[in-house]
Amino acid sequence: MAEISILKRPRGEASQTQRKFFKKTARGRVVKVLRECYLRDDVGCGIEQCTLCESHRGSRPPISGGGGHNVYSQNHYILPEANTFLQQMDLLESPSFSPAVIVLQTVLEEIRSRSLPLFNRINALMKGEEKKVWVFHNDFMRDTAVLGHENGSLAERHSAGIRKAVAWYNHHLQQTIRSHKVPTIVLITDDTEQENRAKEDGLTYTSIRTYIEGLQDNTNLLDILVDHGDGAKESAPGQKNPTLYPEYWPTAKLTAGVKSGELHQGHFNPNQYNYLEGNVTVPSFPKPLLLIGRENMNRSVQGDVVAVQVLPESEWRAPRNEVVDQDMALQNDDADNSIEGGETEDAEAKLSKKDKQGSSPKEFNPMEKQPTGRVVGIIKRNWRPYVCHIDRTSLTSSASTSIAQQTVFATPVDRRLPRIRIRTRQAPSLLEQKILVSIDRWEKTSRYPEGHFVRTLGKVESKEAELESLLLEYDVAYRPFGKAILACLPAEGDNWVVPPKDSNSAEWRGREDLRELTICSIDPPGCQDIDDALHARLLPNGNVEAGVHIADVSHFVHPETPMDSEAASRGTTVYMVDKRVDMLPSLLGTNLCSLRPYVERLAFSVFWELDSNAKIVNTRFTKSVIASKAAFTYEEAQLRKDDPNMNDELTVGIRLLNTIAQKLKAARMAAGALNLASPEVKIHLDSSESSDPVDVEQKELRETNSLVEEFMLLANISVAQKIQEAFPHTAVLRRHCAPPKTNFETLQDILVKRKGLSLDVSSSGALAASLDKCIDPDQPSFNTLVRIMATRCMLSAEYFCSGSVSRDTFGHYGLATPIYTHFTSPIRRYADVLAHRQLSAAISYTPLHPVLHSKAHIEQIMGNINRRHRMAQMAGRASVEFYVGLALKARSQRGGVTRQVEEDAYVIRAFRNGISVFVSALGIEGLVTFKHENKYDPNLYTVSLPDGTGKDVTIAVFDKVRVRIEVEKDRNTQRGKVKMTLASPIDSTNL
Amino acid sequence: MAYVSKSENSYITTSLLAGIRADGRSPTDYRNISLEIGVVPVANGSARARVGETEVVAAIKLEVEDVGEGENEGRDGGRVLCHVSCTPSAYPHHSLSALDELSDELSSLLQSILSHTLTPSEQLTLVPGKKAWFISLDALILSDAGNAHDALFIAARAALWDLRIPYTRGIEFDIKDGEVVVGDSEGIGRMIGRKRTVDFELPDLLDDGVPLEGRDSLPVCISLNLLPPTHFLDASLQEEQSVLSRLLLFFSFPQPSPTSTLYGTRFIGPNELPFNMLKPLVKDGEKYARELAEALNKKLKQEESQVSAPMSAFG
């Protein structure tokens, strides 16, 4: 046993060992915090050669000193300040960074209080084997703790503590290491004050830049090094850059302003068409706040939480209805000196001038007027590493092959992000690559944010690089499952089977034996993770018994295990065109939990007894063992159902299910459910190996799709009712709030003006009815188009905890049901796993784990899975878009002849200098831009183009046009983009 | 309560009339007073006072309150709430209800005197019209060997002396009137703004804060035990039981001026106090109170200056 000695200080010294400080709580109270610290003498220094600390090293081996430095000895250690970790984390994590690092406990605490994510990254570094890191608990060590409360700031005490630790190390090592090769401890600091003090104390110190520059192998590291402002000033002494952006207000003032309602807080959301405009949705205004121009957006980056001051109403504007592309507008900017070029007025300057003179109220549609504001501060940055390309033109021409350090632009793949300026030595080799770039800071004197290169993902347009960049962009966790997670799987692995029936075995306890039931599953072709299976049969009393059987994932995934936490954090399986990123290890997803045919599987079953009108007479839930009799594709099931010669049990069952499903659907529609449209396309892959897309087609919907859907909805609703009854405060539910009526204003206006149609948005039923009437006999797909546009006006559905919101907001608007949850896909959605656990507890099968009784816990999970769900959808869509691009390329080059792809498209939005169109055949949206501004009527949503003969051709929203589609690689950034040009009614190639 | 027999009573009163006390003190002598401040480290100010065997602990918690009209809302200039608890061990013969009654009585006495001397004070306003400090003072009578009143006020006074009000910084916020004044030669409107403090923040300092202003002129309580024609100070338990009439005087001595303020008087006892006696009693009381206040201030300053010695360097 370890000997424990507590060295409690005598009471007389209490005033020295106690640390006290005041803290202001979130509710505005002031709390005095008092901590007593027990100091000890046996804190290990972690230096390999040290003979004194051998006895109290703890479980970690000591670290050896680093070398390879031009200035410091072969055996030296660096001791960085908290700021170094906070700013240079990428550098420290880089595999090429090898010095031995001593992390002080006080430094760690400081990092934790300032950034939890960075703290976690450091923890990972310390736990990992690759780096030499030693944590020295200086605050618990008698000789190094800074005690007493000398007046001064916390920061001063912090710095003093670091110096004290360095001094102690020097002293300690001289004592313990007898040889003349005493290791050097190098303090890494960028703070001038600290440098001066360290000099006074006779310590060895240096800045991180100087240190890295002195390393013998530093090419990779210098690129990752974050430069914090000082460098630029040195290079251009005397020349003061003009301030481009207003200064941010101090944090305290921002919080006070937000609290008092003078300021508004929300997520910054840039306009995808115009990089000089952005939106912030705030609770106090029905419409989002509009931010126009660089100064008003004030260095906000997509996703940041910003504080906005609303301008007086006389200055409110509408969005400019113009497509402004950053790459075009700013193509002449020089990366080295991006301050506004004084001589030549660039496109952006012209734009902002126009903004100032024009934008008289007449120029915009008063319907579109939005409260307008300016960003006065950032509450929280949400910067992450961004996938970028290097802008070729920003390379100095002479240096396109040299390895000298140069400043270049990195253009993020996400169009809503600004270009990032980075300094790199490897610019030429990065040109054809997709790279990851982090933003470090954005000075008020610089038009662009400054960042640094993190790593390369691979060659542009290679599938691996594209896939990884999508996963990174949408924050999808794609690492393979770790050992601890895999250890949660059944030991039998692939050989696991349902044991022979025995009411004492864990598997069979309380389960119904449904192995004889004629159950089948209907899924898309190639489906490996079969969540659900169905059956139906006639009962003697003339009613129908229908059953939905869902994979019993909660039998394998237990709460609070590593596998459960991982699934909770992944939230959902992400489907890309050529890859599926699983939420659960594939042993479960595609085997043990997948309800494959002809094998016994554990299931969670929902039974209904339905009368001839498909009204529910009785509902029952049970855990069960099933053996599916068949796994159909939608098409197979449809063919079977339609084949009058087939009359086996399975086919009869499908027919029975189908009749009920039709009645259920009719009832749902009558209740006001919306039939929404979202474009879905299918990518044909050549073969599973090559995964080269051959073509794109729209997904076909069959009756059987609807059959499965109806029963899943019914199961979800029944389960939602049950768990809400059992756990009114913590039930995991899903809702879809009714959209604010103002969301539809623009669409309504367009419909009235363009088509003379009206849209009744008073309720979902009214909307459904009026959507049905939106028909243009000349344009069969007009209705679908309106549905797509209406869907975009709505809010997105979300998971929530039943105790967190009031009962009357539980409803699902789109489905027109008062309560809803997700239960039917536990293999690929975490919400369903929770619903399974709650239902299992509700039928007294298993007790509910305590964490599922905690509202706070559920709320936290809901927040995460809502976000993951959204991200997964976007990632999936982006993946489709990428493949559509590849397919288009393939199509245009088929047979060796280059042909242009032309498709029908519908105009969904008109701009001054362009139109946004929707190509239904490909399910993509595109932008046709014109070089010049044209006659634009914001009230009628039309833009008029000269046809060359002096006449104008007017194009309006909803018009059907023909567009030429080509995939073009941006010459500078290597970013592949779909380029569309109008082919009819007018050729826009030269416009 | 320890019973004092008639003969004991007469023995004590007769001796007192002759200026003789059982413990050998003169009629105007206090027993030993001991003071300790900072006894409760988590409190914002605290003290323990002992007068003979009478022991009182007082601790202060500072709270931030929103300023408002309601009874339990803060006021500009701060608010004070005093609460005294008499422990059963200090009054072994009291029933619980009698204890409560005594506690309430002492609480309201302390409250009425301190709330007038401490508030309103600019020092206690955090954000005018928005936030103010609330001083919550709790005193605990651990043992009562006579003269609990004086001891209570000594403890409360020392705790207030020890009180540190954290440094705060007001956060200003410009709000615009919505009026735009045009008149600039370039025709650009200018906002006319006014500033308003809306909230506060704590600066990142290790220091405890500032002491209460005028803490050296906080009131003291002097109990004059009346045994006409004479009076005596700091009665022991037996003396209190023999002599039932007491005049409590609450004096404060604004520094450095030689004046004094009488904040209140209270008469306790079965008999009446003839009016003509009051004036000389107050005059004598002022003298004793001044002596006590000066002695306390001196001692407290001394206690505070005993700053802990700095830590020695390692090695």
Short mmCIF file of C-alpha atoms in Angstrom, two decimals, chain A residues 125-275:
data_model
loop_
_atom_site.label_atom_id
_atom_site.label_comp_id
_atom_site.label_asym_id
_atom_site.label_seq_id
_atom_site.Cartn_x
_atom_site.Cartn_y
_atom_site.Cartn_z
CA LEU A 125 -1.61 14.20 -25.50
CA MET A 126 -0.65 13.37 -21.95
CA LYS A 127 -2.35 10.01 -22.06
CA GLY A 128 -0.93 9.13 -25.46
CA GLU A 129 2.37 7.38 -25.83
CA GLU A 130 3.76 9.44 -28.69
CA LYS A 131 4.70 12.57 -26.80
CA LYS A 132 7.03 13.25 -23.95
CA VAL A 133 4.83 15.15 -21.55
CA TRP A 134 5.14 15.38 -17.79
CA VAL A 135 2.65 17.13 -15.54
CA PHE A 136 4.27 18.78 -12.56
CA HIS A 137 1.88 19.53 -9.73
CA ASN A 138 3.54 22.73 -8.73
CA ASP A 139 0.63 24.01 -6.72
CA PHE A 140 0.75 21.04 -4.35
CA MET A 141 4.49 21.22 -3.88
CA ARG A 142 5.72 23.03 -0.81
CA ASP A 143 8.61 24.63 -2.63
CA THR A 144 6.78 25.83 -5.68
CA ALA A 145 3.30 26.74 -4.52
CA VAL A 146 2.59 30.45 -4.53
CA LEU A 147 0.89 31.15 -1.26
CA GLY A 148 -0.52 34.00 0.65
CA HIS A 149 -2.60 36.68 -0.85
CA GLU A 150 -0.23 39.35 -1.83
CA ASN A 151 -2.15 42.05 -3.58
CA GLY A 152 -2.16 41.86 -7.30
CA SER A 153 -4.08 40.12 -9.98
CA LEU A 154 -4.61 36.41 -10.43
CA ALA A 155 -2.63 36.64 -13.64
CA GLU A 156 0.37 38.00 -11.78
CA ARG A 157 0.23 35.22 -9.27
CA HIS A 158 -0.01 32.76 -12.10
CA SER A 159 3.10 34.12 -13.82
CA ALA A 160 5.00 34.20 -10.55
CA GLY A 161 4.12 30.55 -9.99
CA ILE A 162 5.53 29.56 -13.36
CA ARG A 163 8.81 31.37 -12.71
CA LYS A 164 9.03 29.80 -9.31
CA ALA A 165 8.62 26.36 -10.82
CA VAL A 166 11.34 26.95 -13.40
CA ALA A 167 13.68 28.24 -10.70
CA TRP A 168 12.89 25.22 -8.57
CA TYR A 169 13.65 22.85 -11.41
CA ASN A 170 17.03 24.47 -12.01
CA HIS A 171 17.86 24.28 -8.33
CA HIS A 172 16.54 20.75 -7.97
CA LEU A 173 18.39 19.37 -10.97
CA GLN A 174 21.67 20.91 -9.91
CA GLN A 175 21.30 19.16 -6.58
CA THR A 176 20.28 15.77 -7.83
CA ILE A 177 22.23 15.32 -11.02
CA ARG A 178 25.87 15.13 -10.19
CA SER A 179 27.22 15.00 -13.69
CA HIS A 180 28.07 18.20 -15.50
CA LYS A 181 25.31 17.61 -18.03
CA VAL A 182 22.48 19.17 -16.11
CA PRO A 183 19.38 19.44 -18.30
CA THR A 184 18.16 22.91 -19.18
CA ILE A 185 14.60 23.94 -18.46
CA VAL A 186 13.44 26.44 -21.04
CA LEU A 187 10.51 28.66 -20.20
CA ILE A 188 8.39 29.30 -23.27
CA THR A 189 6.63 32.62 -23.08
CA ASP A 190 5.40 35.25 -25.49
CA ASP A 191 4.65 37.77 -22.79
CA THR A 192 7.08 40.69 -22.56
CA GLU A 193 6.41 41.27 -18.89
CA GLN A 194 7.11 37.64 -18.12
CA GLU A 195 10.27 37.74 -20.21
CA ASN A 196 11.56 40.69 -18.23
CA ARG A 197 10.81 39.03 -14.94
CA ALA A 198 12.42 35.80 -16.08
CA LYS A 199 15.50 37.76 -17.08
CA GLU A 200 15.67 39.31 -13.63
CA ASP A 201 15.39 35.88 -12.06
CA GLY A 202 18.12 34.54 -14.33
CA LEU A 203 15.93 31.89 -15.99
CA THR A 204 16.34 30.46 -19.47
CA TYR A 205 13.41 31.61 -21.59
CA THR A 206 12.43 32.08 -25.18
CA SER A 207 9.40 32.69 -27.35
CA ILE A 208 7.79 29.76 -29.11
CA ARG A 209 8.72 31.15 -32.51
CA THR A 210 12.38 31.54 -31.64
CA TYR A 211 12.36 28.09 -30.15
CA ILE A 212 10.88 26.46 -33.23
CA GLU A 213 13.19 28.42 -35.50
CA GLY A 214 16.12 26.98 -33.57
CA LEU A 215 14.95 23.42 -34.01
CA GLN A 216 16.99 21.51 -36.56
CA ASP A 217 14.03 19.93 -38.28
CA ASN A 218 11.36 22.56 -38.40
CA THR A 219 9.97 22.91 -41.93
CA ASN A 220 6.65 21.34 -41.10
CA LEU A 221 6.42 23.01 -37.74
CA LEU A 222 6.97 26.56 -38.93
CA ASP A 223 3.85 26.30 -41.05
CA ILE A 224 1.69 25.21 -38.19
CA LEU A 225 3.08 27.88 -35.91
CA VAL A 226 0.45 30.44 -35.09
CA ASP A 227 1.71 33.94 -35.46
CA HIS A 228 0.16 36.30 -33.03
CA GLY A 229 0.25 39.68 -34.56
CA ASP A 230 3.67 40.87 -33.49
CA GLY A 231 5.36 39.55 -36.59
CA ALA A 232 3.42 41.77 -38.92
CA LYS A 233 4.25 44.87 -36.96
CA GLU A 234 7.93 44.12 -37.05
CA SER A 235 7.96 43.67 -40.79
CA ALA A 236 6.45 47.03 -41.53
CA PRO A 237 7.61 49.46 -38.88
CA GLY A 238 6.03 52.85 -38.92
CA GLN A 239 3.39 51.92 -41.40
CA LYS A 240 0.14 51.64 -39.56
CA ASN A 241 -2.55 49.63 -41.21
CA PRO A 242 -5.85 51.41 -41.46
CA THR A 243 -8.58 50.01 -39.27
CA LEU A 244 -11.13 48.18 -41.37
CA TYR A 245 -13.43 47.00 -38.66
CA PRO A 246 -14.89 48.58 -35.55
CA GLU A 247 -13.36 47.45 -32.28
CA TYR A 248 -15.28 44.82 -30.32
CA TRP A 249 -16.90 45.90 -27.11
CA PRO A 250 -15.53 44.44 -23.89
CA THR A 251 -17.06 41.10 -22.93
CA ALA A 252 -18.63 42.34 -19.74
CA LYS A 253 -20.37 45.09 -21.64
CA LEU A 254 -21.67 42.60 -24.17
CA THR A 255 -23.15 40.31 -21.55
CA ALA A 256 -24.66 43.28 -19.79
CA GLY A 257 -26.08 44.53 -23.08
CA VAL A 258 -27.56 41.17 -23.96
CA LYS A 259 -29.03 40.82 -20.51
CA SER A 260 -30.62 44.22 -20.55
CA GLY A 261 -32.03 43.64 -24.02
CA GLU A 262 -30.02 46.40 -25.69
CA LEU A 263 -28.11 43.83 -27.69
CA HIS A 264 -29.22 40.61 -29.31
CA GLN A 265 -27.35 37.37 -29.23
CA GLY A 266 -27.45 34.68 -31.89
CA HIS A 267 -25.57 32.53 -34.33
CA PHE A 268 -24.07 34.30 -37.30
CA ASN A 269 -25.30 32.88 -40.54
CA PRO A 270 -23.79 34.27 -43.72
CA ASN A 271 -25.83 34.61 -46.88
CA GLN A 272 -24.85 31.82 -49.24
CA TYR A 273 -25.31 33.97 -52.32
CA ASN A 274 -23.69 37.13 -51.13
CA TYR A 275 -20.66 36.99 -48.89
#
